[in-house]
Short mmCIF file of N, CA and C in Angstrom, two decimals:
data_model
loop_
_atom_site.label_atom_id
_atom_site.label_comp_id
_atom_site.label_asym_id
_atom_site.label_seq_id
_atom_site.Cartn_x
_atom_site.Cartn_y
_atom_site.Cartn_z
N MET N 193 -4.62 -8.29 18.17
CA MET N 193 -5.73 -7.35 18.70
C MET N 193 -6.16 -6.36 17.72
N LYS N 194 -5.17 -5.84 17.00
CA LYS N 194 -5.27 -4.89 16.63
C LYS N 194 -5.93 -5.04 15.30
N ASN N 195 -5.48 -6.62 14.51
CA ASN N 195 -5.81 -7.28 13.29
C ASN N 195 -7.46 -7.43 13.43
N LYS N 196 -7.78 -8.16 14.41
CA LYS N 196 -9.11 -8.42 14.80
C LYS N 196 -10.02 -7.12 14.78
N ARG N 197 -9.60 -6.15 15.55
CA ARG N 197 -10.35 -4.81 15.54
C ARG N 197 -10.60 -4.42 14.32
N GLN N 198 -9.38 -4.29 13.36
CA GLN N 198 -9.72 -3.40 12.13
C GLN N 198 -10.33 -4.41 11.24
N ALA N 199 -10.58 -5.74 11.15
CA ALA N 199 -11.44 -6.63 10.47
C ALA N 199 -12.90 -6.42 11.09
N VAL N 200 -13.11 -6.19 12.28
CA VAL N 200 -14.18 -5.78 12.82
C VAL N 200 -14.92 -4.54 12.52
N ILE N 201 -13.91 -3.60 12.19
CA ILE N 201 -14.42 -2.24 11.90
C ILE N 201 -14.65 -2.49 10.24
N ILE N 202 -14.01 -2.91 9.60
CA ILE N 202 -14.51 -3.32 7.96
C ILE N 202 -15.91 -4.14 7.92
N GLU N 203 -15.96 -4.73 8.81
CA GLU N 203 -17.40 -5.45 8.81
C GLU N 203 -18.51 -4.45 9.20
N LEU N 204 -18.37 -3.64 10.36
CA LEU N 204 -19.03 -2.70 10.67
C LEU N 204 -19.42 -1.79 9.61
N ILE N 205 -18.51 -1.30 9.03
CA ILE N 205 -18.81 -0.07 8.03
C ILE N 205 -19.59 -0.74 6.97
N ARG N 206 -19.16 -2.18 6.61
CA ARG N 206 -19.89 -2.68 5.62
C ARG N 206 -21.42 -2.86 5.56
N ASN N 207 -21.73 -3.17 6.82
CA ASN N 207 -22.96 -3.54 7.24
C ASN N 207 -23.99 -2.83 8.22
N ASN N 208 -23.31 -1.58 8.15
CA ASN N 208 -24.13 -0.59 8.87
C ASN N 208 -23.83 0.95 8.18
N VAL N 209 -24.65 1.52 8.18
CA VAL N 209 -24.38 3.03 8.05
C VAL N 209 -23.94 3.84 9.28
N LEU N 210 -22.65 4.25 9.02
CA LEU N 210 -21.78 4.88 10.10
C LEU N 210 -21.40 6.17 9.76
N THR N 211 -21.97 7.29 10.26
CA THR N 211 -21.52 8.55 9.69
C THR N 211 -20.50 9.36 10.43
N THR N 212 -20.29 9.21 11.62
CA THR N 212 -19.09 9.56 12.55
C THR N 212 -18.44 8.79 12.95
N GLN N 213 -17.13 9.14 13.71
CA GLN N 213 -16.29 8.27 14.54
C GLN N 213 -17.02 8.05 15.66
N ASP N 214 -17.54 8.68 16.30
CA ASP N 214 -18.41 8.22 17.63
C ASP N 214 -19.37 7.20 17.20
N GLU N 215 -19.94 7.09 16.41
CA GLU N 215 -20.86 5.92 15.96
C GLU N 215 -20.04 4.44 15.86
N LEU N 216 -18.97 4.90 15.00
CA LEU N 216 -18.01 3.73 14.82
C LEU N 216 -17.80 3.23 16.40
N LEU N 217 -16.93 4.18 17.07
CA LEU N 217 -16.62 3.95 18.54
C LEU N 217 -17.32 3.21 19.21
N GLU N 218 -18.91 3.73 19.34
CA GLU N 218 -20.02 3.22 19.93
C GLU N 218 -20.30 1.73 19.52
N ALA N 219 -20.14 1.32 18.39
CA ALA N 219 -20.52 -0.03 17.83
C ALA N 219 -19.43 -0.64 18.21
N LEU N 220 -17.96 -0.40 18.25
CA LEU N 220 -17.01 -1.24 18.94
C LEU N 220 -17.12 -1.35 20.41
N LYS N 221 -17.65 -0.42 21.18
CA LYS N 221 -17.99 -0.56 22.32
C LYS N 221 -18.77 -1.67 22.59
N ASN N 222 -19.84 -1.59 21.92
CA ASN N 222 -21.11 -2.64 21.81
C ASN N 222 -20.48 -4.03 21.75
N LEU N 223 -19.32 -4.12 21.05
CA LEU N 223 -18.94 -5.66 20.76
C LEU N 223 -17.79 -5.92 21.70
N GLY N 224 -17.64 -5.49 22.66
CA GLY N 224 -16.69 -5.50 23.81
C GLY N 224 -15.19 -4.96 23.42
N TYR N 225 -15.21 -4.01 22.39
CA TYR N 225 -13.72 -3.45 22.19
C TYR N 225 -13.73 -2.18 23.19
N GLU N 226 -12.73 -2.18 23.89
CA GLU N 226 -12.41 -0.91 24.70
C GLU N 226 -11.36 -0.09 23.98
N VAL N 227 -11.84 0.58 23.18
CA VAL N 227 -10.92 1.75 22.40
C VAL N 227 -11.19 3.09 22.57
N THR N 228 -10.36 4.01 22.29
CA THR N 228 -10.35 5.43 22.33
C THR N 228 -10.63 6.12 20.85
N GLN N 229 -11.17 7.40 20.94
CA GLN N 229 -11.28 7.90 19.74
C GLN N 229 -10.20 8.07 18.77
N SER N 230 -9.03 8.22 19.41
CA SER N 230 -7.60 8.30 18.68
C SER N 230 -7.39 6.77 18.44
N THR N 231 -7.74 5.85 18.60
CA THR N 231 -7.34 4.60 18.43
C THR N 231 -8.29 4.19 17.05
N VAL N 232 -9.59 4.66 17.06
CA VAL N 232 -10.30 4.51 15.84
C VAL N 232 -9.89 5.37 14.80
N SER N 233 -9.54 6.65 15.03
CA SER N 233 -8.88 7.50 14.13
C SER N 233 -7.67 6.99 13.59
N ARG N 234 -6.98 6.32 14.27
CA ARG N 234 -5.76 5.65 13.46
C ARG N 234 -6.21 4.60 12.57
N ASP N 235 -7.19 3.49 12.89
CA ASP N 235 -7.55 2.36 12.37
C ASP N 235 -8.05 2.89 11.24
N ILE N 236 -8.95 4.15 11.19
CA ILE N 236 -9.50 4.49 9.89
C ILE N 236 -8.64 4.88 8.88
N LYS N 237 -7.36 5.82 9.46
CA LYS N 237 -6.48 6.07 8.39
C LYS N 237 -5.53 4.98 8.18
N GLU N 238 -5.26 3.97 8.89
CA GLU N 238 -4.51 2.75 8.34
C GLU N 238 -4.98 1.83 7.27
N LEU N 239 -6.52 2.03 7.53
CA LEU N 239 -7.30 1.15 6.76
C LEU N 239 -7.53 1.67 5.34
N ARG N 240 -7.46 2.88 5.31
CA ARG N 240 -7.76 3.78 4.17
C ARG N 240 -9.41 3.84 4.02
N ILE N 241 -10.44 3.98 5.10
CA ILE N 241 -11.39 4.12 4.99
C ILE N 241 -11.83 5.66 4.95
N VAL N 242 -12.58 5.84 3.82
CA VAL N 242 -13.02 6.99 3.39
C VAL N 242 -14.74 7.57 3.70
N LYS N 243 -14.85 8.72 3.76
CA LYS N 243 -16.39 9.13 3.97
C LYS N 243 -16.48 9.60 2.54
N ALA N 244 -17.70 9.08 2.21
CA ALA N 244 -18.38 9.43 0.55
C ALA N 244 -19.57 9.04 0.55
N GLN N 245 -20.38 9.65 -0.42
CA GLN N 245 -21.72 9.53 -0.70
C GLN N 245 -22.01 7.89 -1.00
N ASP N 246 -22.77 7.32 -0.45
CA ASP N 246 -23.22 5.91 -0.86
C ASP N 246 -24.35 6.23 -2.04
N GLU N 247 -24.88 5.14 -2.35
CA GLU N 247 -25.72 5.16 -3.55
C GLU N 247 -27.31 5.57 -3.03
N SER N 248 -27.34 5.78 -1.75
CA SER N 248 -28.82 6.47 -1.42
C SER N 248 -28.43 8.08 -1.10
N GLY N 249 -27.33 8.47 -1.28
CA GLY N 249 -27.01 9.84 -1.29
C GLY N 249 -26.44 10.29 0.18
N VAL N 250 -26.32 9.27 1.13
CA VAL N 250 -25.72 9.46 2.35
C VAL N 250 -24.22 9.63 2.50
N TYR N 251 -23.78 10.67 3.28
CA TYR N 251 -22.48 10.60 3.30
C TYR N 251 -21.89 9.80 4.51
N ARG N 252 -21.24 8.87 4.33
CA ARG N 252 -20.92 7.82 5.33
C ARG N 252 -19.72 7.42 5.16
N TYR N 253 -19.04 6.58 6.25
CA TYR N 253 -17.77 5.58 5.85
C TYR N 253 -18.04 4.34 4.81
N LEU N 254 -17.04 4.30 4.06
CA LEU N 254 -17.03 3.35 3.31
C LEU N 254 -15.67 2.64 3.09
N VAL N 255 -15.81 1.29 2.85
CA VAL N 255 -14.36 0.39 2.48
C VAL N 255 -14.16 0.14 1.15
N SER N 256 -12.83 0.54 0.49
CA SER N 256 -12.80 0.27 -0.50
C SER N 256 -12.22 -1.40 -0.60
N GLY N 257 -12.19 -1.87 -1.77
CA GLY N 257 -11.62 -3.42 -2.02
C GLY N 257 -10.33 -3.44 -1.63
N LYS N 258 -9.58 -2.49 -1.57
CA LYS N 258 -8.00 -2.60 -1.28
C LYS N 258 -7.91 -3.00 0.19
N ASN N 259 -8.59 -2.78 1.05
CA ASN N 259 -8.61 -2.81 2.35
C ASN N 259 -8.92 -4.48 2.49
N ASN N 260 -9.73 -5.19 1.62
CA ASN N 260 -9.83 -6.74 1.95
C ASN N 260 -8.62 -7.33 1.47
N ASP N 261 -7.97 -6.88 0.68
CA ASP N 261 -6.42 -7.46 0.11
C ASP N 261 -5.47 -7.06 1.57
N ARG N 262 -5.47 -5.87 1.81
CA ARG N 262 -4.51 -5.83 3.08
C ARG N 262 -4.76 -6.74 3.80
N ILE N 263 -5.97 -6.70 4.65
CA ILE N 263 -6.30 -7.66 5.66
C ILE N 263 -5.81 -9.26 5.53
N ARG N 264 -6.25 -9.55 4.02
CA ARG N 264 -5.80 -10.75 3.61
C ARG N 264 -4.52 -11.19 3.69
N ASN N 265 -3.58 -10.18 3.12
CA ASN N 265 -1.97 -10.07 2.94
C ASN N 265 -1.64 -10.25 4.49
N ARG N 266 -2.01 -9.38 5.49
CA ARG N 266 -1.69 -9.42 6.64
C ARG N 266 -1.85 -10.57 7.29
N ASN N 267 -3.12 -11.26 7.16
CA ASN N 267 -3.18 -12.69 7.67
C ASN N 267 -2.31 -13.70 7.27
N HIS N 268 -2.03 -13.76 5.81
CA HIS N 268 -1.06 -14.46 4.97
C HIS N 268 0.29 -14.59 5.60
N PHE N 269 0.94 -13.02 5.78
CA PHE N 269 1.92 -12.81 6.59
C PHE N 269 2.15 -13.17 7.84
N GLU N 270 1.12 -13.20 8.70
CA GLU N 270 1.43 -13.89 10.06
C GLU N 270 1.25 -15.33 10.15
N GLU N 271 0.45 -15.78 9.08
CA GLU N 271 0.83 -17.26 8.93
C GLU N 271 1.82 -17.94 8.20
N ILE N 272 2.57 -16.91 7.83
CA ILE N 272 3.86 -17.42 7.20
C ILE N 272 4.94 -17.34 8.42
N PHE N 273 4.88 -16.30 9.15
CA PHE N 273 5.61 -16.41 10.64
C PHE N 273 5.61 -17.63 11.19
N SER N 274 4.23 -17.90 11.59
CA SER N 274 3.69 -19.00 12.57
C SER N 274 4.12 -20.37 11.99
N LYS N 275 4.26 -20.46 10.68
CA LYS N 275 4.53 -21.84 10.41
C LYS N 275 6.06 -21.75 9.70
N SER N 276 6.77 -20.69 9.51
CA SER N 276 8.05 -20.73 9.36
C SER N 276 9.22 -20.50 10.06
N CYS N 277 8.86 -19.87 11.45
CA CYS N 277 10.00 -19.39 12.37
C CYS N 277 10.16 -20.29 13.38
N ILE N 278 11.42 -20.34 13.86
CA ILE N 278 11.72 -21.21 14.91
C ILE N 278 11.88 -20.45 16.19
N ASP N 279 12.74 -19.36 16.00
CA ASP N 279 13.22 -18.59 17.27
C ASP N 279 13.51 -17.29 16.90
N VAL N 280 13.39 -16.30 17.91
CA VAL N 280 13.93 -15.09 17.53
C VAL N 280 14.65 -14.40 18.61
N VAL N 281 15.69 -13.86 18.62
CA VAL N 281 16.17 -13.07 19.61
C VAL N 281 16.73 -11.87 19.20
N TYR N 282 17.19 -11.00 20.25
CA TYR N 282 17.84 -9.64 20.08
C TYR N 282 19.15 -9.39 20.57
N SER N 283 19.90 -8.43 19.98
CA SER N 283 21.04 -7.89 20.85
C SER N 283 21.18 -6.46 20.41
N GLN N 284 21.03 -5.62 21.13
CA GLN N 284 21.10 -4.15 20.86
C GLN N 284 19.97 -3.94 19.87
N ASN N 285 20.34 -3.23 18.58
CA ASN N 285 19.58 -3.13 17.66
C ASN N 285 19.35 -4.04 16.63
N THR N 286 19.68 -5.25 16.77
CA THR N 286 19.78 -6.30 15.94
C THR N 286 18.72 -7.32 16.49
N VAL N 287 18.05 -7.85 15.38
CA VAL N 287 17.04 -8.85 15.52
C VAL N 287 17.15 -9.85 14.82
N VAL N 288 17.50 -11.30 15.27
CA VAL N 288 17.83 -12.28 14.55
C VAL N 288 16.71 -13.16 14.91
N ILE N 289 16.23 -13.82 13.82
CA ILE N 289 15.11 -14.39 13.32
C ILE N 289 15.53 -15.75 12.68
N LYS N 290 15.45 -16.92 13.31
CA LYS N 290 15.98 -18.36 13.03
C LYS N 290 14.55 -18.94 12.25
N CYS N 291 14.61 -19.30 11.18
CA CYS N 291 13.51 -20.00 10.22
C CYS N 291 13.66 -21.51 9.89
N TYR N 292 12.87 -22.26 9.20
CA TYR N 292 13.14 -23.40 8.65
C TYR N 292 14.17 -23.36 7.66
N SER N 293 14.84 -24.28 7.06
CA SER N 293 15.63 -24.19 6.13
C SER N 293 14.88 -23.84 4.68
N GLY N 294 15.17 -22.74 4.10
CA GLY N 294 14.86 -22.35 3.03
C GLY N 294 13.93 -21.46 3.25
N MET N 295 13.29 -20.86 4.16
CA MET N 295 12.21 -20.18 4.47
C MET N 295 12.21 -18.82 4.93
N ALA N 296 13.64 -18.35 5.02
CA ALA N 296 13.98 -16.98 5.59
C ALA N 296 13.73 -15.85 4.74
N SER N 297 13.82 -16.20 3.21
CA SER N 297 13.44 -15.02 2.27
C SER N 297 12.01 -14.78 2.28
N SER N 298 11.01 -15.77 2.32
CA SER N 298 9.30 -15.39 2.39
C SER N 298 9.15 -14.74 3.68
N VAL N 299 9.83 -15.36 4.96
CA VAL N 299 9.54 -14.62 6.34
C VAL N 299 10.08 -12.95 6.12
N CYS N 300 11.02 -12.98 5.40
CA CYS N 300 11.67 -11.62 5.39
C CYS N 300 10.64 -10.65 4.94
N VAL N 301 9.84 -11.06 3.68
CA VAL N 301 9.23 -10.22 2.91
C VAL N 301 8.07 -10.12 3.86
N ALA N 302 7.70 -11.13 4.74
CA ALA N 302 6.25 -11.13 5.72
C ALA N 302 6.69 -9.77 6.74
N LEU N 303 8.31 -10.09 7.08
CA LEU N 303 8.72 -9.14 8.28
C LEU N 303 8.70 -7.70 7.73
N ASP N 304 9.16 -7.31 6.54
CA ASP N 304 8.97 -6.17 5.91
C ASP N 304 7.72 -5.39 5.80
N ASN N 305 6.78 -6.28 5.72
CA ASN N 305 5.37 -5.84 5.34
C ASN N 305 4.72 -5.56 6.71
N LEU N 306 4.87 -6.48 7.51
CA LEU N 306 4.31 -6.62 9.08
C LEU N 306 4.82 -5.51 10.05
N PHE N 307 6.32 -5.29 9.72
CA PHE N 307 6.78 -4.47 10.95
C PHE N 307 7.72 -3.51 10.21
N SER N 308 7.33 -2.66 8.85
CA SER N 308 7.97 -1.72 8.67
C SER N 308 8.20 -0.36 9.24
N ASP N 309 7.40 -0.29 10.29
CA ASP N 309 7.16 1.03 11.27
C ASP N 309 8.32 0.53 12.28
N ILE N 310 9.06 -0.50 12.74
CA ILE N 310 9.77 -0.75 13.65
C ILE N 310 11.40 -0.91 12.79
N ILE N 311 11.25 -1.70 11.88
CA ILE N 311 12.70 -1.99 11.20
C ILE N 311 13.20 -0.98 10.40
N LEU N 312 14.45 -0.73 10.48
CA LEU N 312 15.05 0.03 9.57
C LEU N 312 15.49 -0.84 8.34
N GLY N 313 15.97 -2.08 8.28
CA GLY N 313 16.21 -2.54 7.20
C GLY N 313 16.27 -4.27 7.54
N SER N 314 16.37 -5.17 6.64
CA SER N 314 16.45 -6.57 6.83
C SER N 314 17.16 -7.48 5.95
N LEU N 315 17.81 -8.30 5.89
CA LEU N 315 18.48 -9.34 5.11
C LEU N 315 18.31 -10.61 5.45
N ALA N 316 18.29 -11.55 4.50
CA ALA N 316 17.70 -12.88 4.65
C ALA N 316 18.78 -13.72 4.13
N GLY N 317 19.04 -14.97 4.91
CA GLY N 317 19.79 -15.95 4.25
C GLY N 317 18.95 -17.07 3.96
N ASP N 318 19.50 -18.51 3.96
CA ASP N 318 18.37 -19.57 3.49
C ASP N 318 17.75 -19.87 4.80
N ASP N 319 18.13 -19.75 6.26
CA ASP N 319 17.38 -19.99 7.53
C ASP N 319 17.46 -18.81 8.54
N THR N 320 17.95 -17.84 8.03
CA THR N 320 18.47 -16.88 9.30
C THR N 320 17.96 -15.38 8.63
N ILE N 321 17.50 -14.41 9.37
CA ILE N 321 17.30 -13.26 8.93
C ILE N 321 17.85 -12.20 10.41
N PHE N 322 18.25 -11.02 9.47
CA PHE N 322 18.84 -10.26 10.64
C PHE N 322 18.10 -8.99 10.33
N ALA N 323 17.33 -8.46 11.12
CA ALA N 323 16.38 -7.08 11.18
C ALA N 323 17.26 -6.10 12.06
N ILE N 324 17.44 -5.09 11.18
CA ILE N 324 17.92 -3.97 12.23
C ILE N 324 16.91 -2.85 12.82
N THR N 325 17.32 -2.56 13.85
CA THR N 325 16.05 -1.44 14.20
C THR N 325 16.95 -0.15 14.82
N SER N 326 16.30 0.82 15.37
CA SER N 326 16.94 2.00 15.50
C SER N 326 17.56 2.08 16.75
N GLY N 327 17.17 1.00 17.69
CA GLY N 327 17.63 0.96 19.18
C GLY N 327 17.04 -0.31 19.83
N GLU N 328 17.65 -0.58 20.82
CA GLU N 328 17.20 -1.78 21.76
C GLU N 328 15.87 -1.81 22.12
N ALA N 329 15.39 -0.61 22.31
CA ALA N 329 13.76 -0.65 22.55
C ALA N 329 12.83 -1.08 21.58
N ASP N 330 13.35 -0.73 20.40
CA ASP N 330 12.59 -1.27 19.08
C ASP N 330 12.96 -2.78 18.91
N SER N 331 14.06 -3.24 19.40
CA SER N 331 14.33 -4.59 19.26
C SER N 331 13.58 -5.50 20.09
N ILE N 332 13.44 -4.96 21.29
CA ILE N 332 12.57 -5.50 22.38
C ILE N 332 11.35 -5.71 21.69
N THR N 333 10.60 -4.35 21.22
CA THR N 333 9.44 -4.52 20.83
C THR N 333 9.13 -5.48 19.79
N LEU N 334 9.95 -5.61 18.54
CA LEU N 334 9.85 -6.27 17.74
C LEU N 334 10.04 -7.93 18.04
N THR N 335 10.72 -8.14 18.85
CA THR N 335 11.20 -9.51 19.08
C THR N 335 9.81 -9.93 20.03
N LYS N 336 9.11 -9.35 21.03
CA LYS N 336 7.83 -9.54 21.57
C LYS N 336 6.70 -9.76 20.56
N LYS N 337 6.83 -9.07 19.49
CA LYS N 337 5.46 -9.03 18.54
C LYS N 337 5.78 -10.27 17.66
N ILE N 338 7.10 -10.76 17.21
CA ILE N 338 7.34 -11.85 16.50
C ILE N 338 6.96 -13.14 17.39
N ASN N 339 7.39 -13.00 18.55
CA ASN N 339 7.28 -14.19 19.83
C ASN N 339 5.65 -14.46 19.59
N LYS N 340 4.88 -13.26 19.69
CA LYS N 340 3.17 -13.56 19.65
C LYS N 340 2.89 -14.55 18.44
N LEU N 341 3.57 -14.09 17.27
CA LEU N 341 3.25 -14.90 16.07
C LEU N 341 3.43 -16.04 16.04
N ILE N 342 4.71 -16.78 16.77
CA ILE N 342 5.37 -17.94 16.59
C ILE N 342 5.17 -18.90 17.70
#
């Protein structure tokens, strides 16, 4: 849901002159997204959206080209998970991800990029990844997020 919302935010900013977070929040709500101002604020920060003067001299939210790459990369990493993972389980602060033979290294790169906020580190073999989290609660969260992808 977050990825879709952030992609919509980028499109809204590209296609509309939005000068405040309230305007962006209202535009999202008009499209059926139930979001708060703090969520929009976090999205702006994560997407590295800036407020700058456009070619008409209006100060508004603008999207840099790097955001397109970030969304494309995120979609690519999610696709790697969906096509390469077989199963995910956890025990305490360790999450074990089973992959098709030879795919663990690629999935591990995707894991590190998608979930760097949850994992402390990861190690990939040929078909298995060990991801270490700070505790069982993070392991549960990570396992649920990965299961949504596979």
